[in-house]
Amino acid sequence: SLTADDVREIYGLRAALEGRAGRMVARGQDPSTLARLRELADDIDRAVEAGDAVNASRADLAFHEGLCELCGNSRIHEVFMRYVPTLRGLLRLDEQVLRSLDEISLQHRPFVDAIEAGDEETAARLLNEHAEHAGELIAGVLASNE
């Protein structure tokens, strides 16, 4: 029952949260945090390599949730978690907007690389763009069905 505008608002919020979380993780440069983030990205890769769309989608959401948790700001994580049920439903529409399963894997590596390099600006910008773009794609699917 979400409209295209609802999706844009939700993904705009997600962009703000994840951009801030990425900036914070990049700034912190905690080795265990960076290792965990890399592990979450590797989970996506393994699911994609296996051709498992369901687990790739789960791993994708787990990556973004993990990023919000790893940033150390409990409120960012709390707000993100509030929208997880909605995001799960919207991620099912990814099959209609992604050109290939490999695209999920390829989208996440640049975030991890920027964060590991300590490049707060690039990490925040890439995460922001990723969420905004995903929101527009999904909003487009919903708008065409309205």
PDB file of C-alpha atoms in Angstrom:
ATOM      1  CA  SER A   1       0.000   0.000   0.000  1.00  0.00           C
ATOM      2  CA  LEU A   2       3.030   2.275  -0.266  1.00  0.00           C
ATOM      3  CA  THR A   3       3.068   4.928  -2.946  1.00  0.00           C
ATOM      4  CA  ALA A   4       6.056   5.988  -5.016  1.00  0.00           C
ATOM      5  CA  ASP A   5       6.336   9.103  -2.828  1.00  0.00           C
ATOM      6  CA  ASP A   6       6.367   6.944   0.318  1.00  0.00           C
ATOM      7  CA  VAL A   7       9.249   4.936  -1.129  1.00  0.00           C
ATOM      8  CA  ARG A   8      11.187   8.081  -1.985  1.00  0.00           C
ATOM      9  CA  GLU A   9      10.752   9.340   1.578  1.00  0.00           C
ATOM     10  CA  ILE A  10      11.805   6.025   3.123  1.00  0.00           C
ATOM     11  CA  TYR A  11      14.861   5.707   0.895  1.00  0.00           C
ATOM     12  CA  GLY A  12      15.745   9.366   1.486  1.00  0.00           C
ATOM     13  CA  LEU A  13      15.780   8.634   5.200  1.00  0.00           C
ATOM     14  CA  ARG A  14      17.795   5.507   4.554  1.00  0.00           C
ATOM     15  CA  ALA A  15      20.297   7.547   2.500  1.00  0.00           C
ATOM     16  CA  ALA A  16      20.754  10.012   5.355  1.00  0.00           C
ATOM     17  CA  LEU A  17      21.181   7.274   7.954  1.00  0.00           C
ATOM     18  CA  GLU A  18      23.555   5.135   5.943  1.00  0.00           C
ATOM     19  CA  GLY A  19      25.587   8.075   4.694  1.00  0.00           C
ATOM     20  CA  ARG A  20      26.135   9.174   8.289  1.00  0.00           C
ATOM     21  CA  ALA A  21      26.863   5.612   9.420  1.00  0.00           C
ATOM     22  CA  GLY A  22      29.408   5.133   6.623  1.00  0.00           C
ATOM     23  CA  ARG A  23      31.101   8.401   7.532  1.00  0.00           C
ATOM     24  CA  MET A  24      31.339   7.335  11.177  1.00  0.00           C
ATOM     25  CA  VAL A  25      32.742   3.875  10.414  1.00  0.00           C
ATOM     26  CA  ALA A  26      35.284   5.379   7.991  1.00  0.00           C
ATOM     27  CA  ARG A  27      36.344   7.890  10.628  1.00  0.00           C
ATOM     28  CA  GLY A  28      36.696   5.266  13.360  1.00  0.00           C
ATOM     29  CA  GLN A  29      38.939   2.852  11.432  1.00  0.00           C
ATOM     30  CA  ASP A  30      38.412   0.163  14.066  1.00  0.00           C
ATOM     31  CA  PRO A  31      39.998  -3.044  12.714  1.00  0.00           C
ATOM     32  CA  SER A  32      37.283  -5.371  14.071  1.00  0.00           C
ATOM     33  CA  THR A  33      34.530  -3.125  12.707  1.00  0.00           C
ATOM     34  CA  LEU A  34      36.170  -3.004   9.283  1.00  0.00           C
ATOM     35  CA  ALA A  35      36.637  -6.784   9.299  1.00  0.00           C
ATOM     36  CA  ARG A  36      32.955  -7.284  10.151  1.00  0.00           C
ATOM     37  CA  LEU A  37      31.866  -4.919   7.375  1.00  0.00           C
ATOM     38  CA  ARG A  38      34.065  -6.796   4.893  1.00  0.00           C
ATOM     39  CA  GLU A  39      32.552 -10.085   6.122  1.00  0.00           C
ATOM     40  CA  LEU A  40      29.037  -8.734   5.494  1.00  0.00           C
ATOM     41  CA  ALA A  41      30.045  -7.743   1.946  1.00  0.00           C
ATOM     42  CA  ASP A  42      31.589 -11.188   1.447  1.00  0.00           C
ATOM     43  CA  ASP A  43      28.259 -12.760   2.451  1.00  0.00           C
ATOM     44  CA  ILE A  44      26.643 -10.885  -0.428  1.00  0.00           C
ATOM     45  CA  ASP A  45      29.327 -12.125  -2.811  1.00  0.00           C
ATOM     46  CA  ARG A  46      28.886 -15.747  -1.739  1.00  0.00           C
ATOM     47  CA  ALA A  47      25.120 -15.609  -2.274  1.00  0.00           C
ATOM     48  CA  VAL A  48      25.566 -13.966  -5.679  1.00  0.00           C
ATOM     49  CA  GLU A  49      28.200 -16.513  -6.729  1.00  0.00           C
ATOM     50  CA  ALA A  50      25.775 -19.290  -5.755  1.00  0.00           C
ATOM     51  CA  GLY A  51      23.038 -17.640  -7.815  1.00  0.00           C
ATOM     52  CA  ASP A  52      20.880 -17.452  -4.693  1.00  0.00           C
ATOM     53  CA  ALA A  53      18.695 -14.362  -5.083  1.00  0.00           C
ATOM     54  CA  VAL A  54      16.868 -14.881  -1.777  1.00  0.00           C
ATOM     55  CA  ASN A  55      20.075 -15.059   0.260  1.00  0.00           C
ATOM     56  CA  ALA A  56      21.656 -12.242  -1.762  1.00  0.00           C
ATOM     57  CA  SER A  57      18.716 -10.035  -0.809  1.00  0.00           C
ATOM     58  CA  ARG A  58      18.999 -11.084   2.843  1.00  0.00           C
ATOM     59  CA  ALA A  59      22.744 -10.473   2.837  1.00  0.00           C
ATOM     60  CA  ASP A  60      22.201  -7.079   1.196  1.00  0.00           C
ATOM     61  CA  LEU A  61      19.829  -5.992   3.960  1.00  0.00           C
ATOM     62  CA  ALA A  62      22.158  -7.481   6.608  1.00  0.00           C
ATOM     63  CA  PHE A  63      25.032  -5.412   5.181  1.00  0.00           C
ATOM     64  CA  HIS A  64      23.101  -2.167   5.518  1.00  0.00           C
ATOM     65  CA  GLU A  65      21.777  -3.082   8.953  1.00  0.00           C
ATOM     66  CA  GLY A  66      25.299  -4.042  10.014  1.00  0.00           C
ATOM     67  CA  LEU A  67      26.679  -0.746   8.769  1.00  0.00           C
ATOM     68  CA  CYS A  68      24.128   1.133  10.873  1.00  0.00           C
ATOM     69  CA  GLU A  69      24.918  -1.004  13.900  1.00  0.00           C
ATOM     70  CA  LEU A  70      28.702  -0.844  13.450  1.00  0.00           C
ATOM     71  CA  CYS A  71      28.714   2.958  13.363  1.00  0.00           C
ATOM     72  CA  GLY A  72      28.171   2.933  17.119  1.00  0.00           C
ATOM     73  CA  ASN A  73      25.225   5.320  17.109  1.00  0.00           C
ATOM     74  CA  SER A  74      22.360   3.354  18.627  1.00  0.00           C
ATOM     75  CA  ARG A  75      19.756   5.822  17.374  1.00  0.00           C
ATOM     76  CA  ILE A  76      20.844   5.439  13.756  1.00  0.00           C
ATOM     77  CA  HIS A  77      20.547   1.682  14.150  1.00  0.00           C
ATOM     78  CA  GLU A  78      17.188   1.980  15.933  1.00  0.00           C
ATOM     79  CA  VAL A  79      15.660   4.139  13.203  1.00  0.00           C
ATOM     80  CA  PHE A  80      17.034   1.854  10.488  1.00  0.00           C
ATOM     81  CA  MET A  81      15.552  -1.178  12.241  1.00  0.00           C
ATOM     82  CA  ARG A  82      12.162   0.511  12.416  1.00  0.00           C
ATOM     83  CA  TYR A  83      12.015   0.363   8.615  1.00  0.00           C
ATOM     84  CA  VAL A  84      13.438  -3.151   8.114  1.00  0.00           C
ATOM     85  CA  PRO A  85      10.011  -4.811   7.658  1.00  0.00           C
ATOM     86  CA  THR A  86       9.146  -2.263   4.969  1.00  0.00           C
ATOM     87  CA  LEU A  87      12.563  -2.595   3.332  1.00  0.00           C
ATOM     88  CA  ARG A  88      12.219  -6.386   3.194  1.00  0.00           C
ATOM     89  CA  GLY A  89       9.041  -5.982   1.200  1.00  0.00           C
ATOM     90  CA  LEU A  90      10.544  -3.370  -1.091  1.00  0.00           C
ATOM     91  CA  LEU A  91      13.683  -5.414  -1.724  1.00  0.00           C
ATOM     92  CA  ARG A  92      11.481  -8.008  -3.389  1.00  0.00           C
ATOM     93  CA  LEU A  93      10.992  -5.462  -6.145  1.00  0.00           C
ATOM     94  CA  ASP A  94      14.745  -5.468  -6.779  1.00  0.00           C
ATOM     95  CA  GLU A  95      14.290  -8.355  -9.190  1.00  0.00           C
ATOM     96  CA  GLN A  96      12.329  -5.987 -11.414  1.00  0.00           C
ATOM     97  CA  VAL A  97      14.978  -3.247 -11.378  1.00  0.00           C
ATOM     98  CA  LEU A  98      18.323  -5.080 -11.254  1.00  0.00           C
ATOM     99  CA  ARG A  99      19.905  -6.096 -14.527  1.00  0.00           C
ATOM    100  CA  SER A 100      21.669  -9.041 -12.886  1.00  0.00           C
ATOM    101  CA  LEU A 101      22.329 -10.569  -9.489  1.00  0.00           C
ATOM    102  CA  ASP A 102      26.000  -9.596  -9.881  1.00  0.00           C
ATOM    103  CA  GLU A 103      24.928  -5.973  -9.670  1.00  0.00           C
ATOM    104  CA  ILE A 104      24.159  -6.398  -5.946  1.00  0.00           C
ATOM    105  CA  SER A 105      27.723  -7.505  -5.286  1.00  0.00           C
ATOM    106  CA  LEU A 106      29.305  -4.838  -7.454  1.00  0.00           C
ATOM    107  CA  GLN A 107      27.342  -2.034  -5.775  1.00  0.00           C
ATOM    108  CA  HIS A 108      28.718  -2.723  -2.292  1.00  0.00           C
ATOM    109  CA  ARG A 109      32.462  -3.031  -2.917  1.00  0.00           C
ATOM    110  CA  PRO A 110      33.033   0.713  -3.476  1.00  0.00           C
ATOM    111  CA  PHE A 111      31.400   1.540  -0.091  1.00  0.00           C
ATOM    112  CA  VAL A 112      33.621  -0.930   1.715  1.00  0.00           C
ATOM    113  CA  ASP A 113      36.735   0.261  -0.120  1.00  0.00           C
ATOM    114  CA  ALA A 114      36.042   3.916   0.718  1.00  0.00           C
ATOM    115  CA  ILE A 115      35.301   3.102   4.357  1.00  0.00           C
ATOM    116  CA  GLU A 116      38.448   0.982   4.705  1.00  0.00           C
ATOM    117  CA  ALA A 117      40.475   3.806   3.140  1.00  0.00           C
ATOM    118  CA  GLY A 118      39.077   6.216   5.747  1.00  0.00           C
ATOM    119  CA  ASP A 119      37.519   8.335   3.009  1.00  0.00           C
ATOM    120  CA  GLU A 120      34.486   9.640   4.874  1.00  0.00           C
ATOM    121  CA  GLU A 121      33.278  11.903   2.081  1.00  0.00           C
ATOM    122  CA  THR A 122      33.344   9.239  -0.614  1.00  0.00           C
ATOM    123  CA  ALA A 123      31.788   6.629   1.669  1.00  0.00           C
ATOM    124  CA  ALA A 124      28.949   8.968   2.633  1.00  0.00           C
ATOM    125  CA  ARG A 125      28.381  10.085  -0.964  1.00  0.00           C
ATOM    126  CA  LEU A 126      28.350   6.541  -2.374  1.00  0.00           C
ATOM    127  CA  LEU A 127      25.997   5.223   0.308  1.00  0.00           C
ATOM    128  CA  ASN A 128      23.726   8.202  -0.152  1.00  0.00           C
ATOM    129  CA  GLU A 129      23.659   7.808  -3.933  1.00  0.00           C
ATOM    130  CA  HIS A 130      23.065   4.065  -3.619  1.00  0.00           C
ATOM    131  CA  ALA A 131      20.006   4.472  -1.404  1.00  0.00           C
ATOM    132  CA  GLU A 132      18.592   7.384  -3.409  1.00  0.00           C
ATOM    133  CA  HIS A 133      19.047   5.499  -6.693  1.00  0.00           C
ATOM    134  CA  ALA A 134      17.471   2.318  -5.304  1.00  0.00           C
ATOM    135  CA  GLY A 135      14.560   4.370  -4.012  1.00  0.00           C
ATOM    136  CA  GLU A 136      14.004   5.963  -7.405  1.00  0.00           C
ATOM    137  CA  LEU A 137      14.091   2.605  -9.179  1.00  0.00           C
ATOM    138  CA  ILE A 138      11.597   1.040  -6.779  1.00  0.00           C
ATOM    139  CA  ALA A 139       9.416   4.174  -6.797  1.00  0.00           C
ATOM    140  CA  GLY A 140       9.353   3.902 -10.594  1.00  0.00           C
ATOM    141  CA  VAL A 141       8.069   0.327 -10.393  1.00  0.00           C
ATOM    142  CA  LEU A 142       5.355   1.357  -7.964  1.00  0.00           C
ATOM    143  CA  ALA A 143       4.402   4.430 -10.002  1.00  0.00           C
ATOM    144  CA  SER A 144       3.964   2.289 -13.104  1.00  0.00           C
ATOM    145  CA  ASN A 145       1.618   0.005 -11.125  1.00  0.00           C
ATOM    146  CA  GLU A 146      -0.474   2.852  -9.674  1.00  0.00           C
TER     147      GLU A 146
END
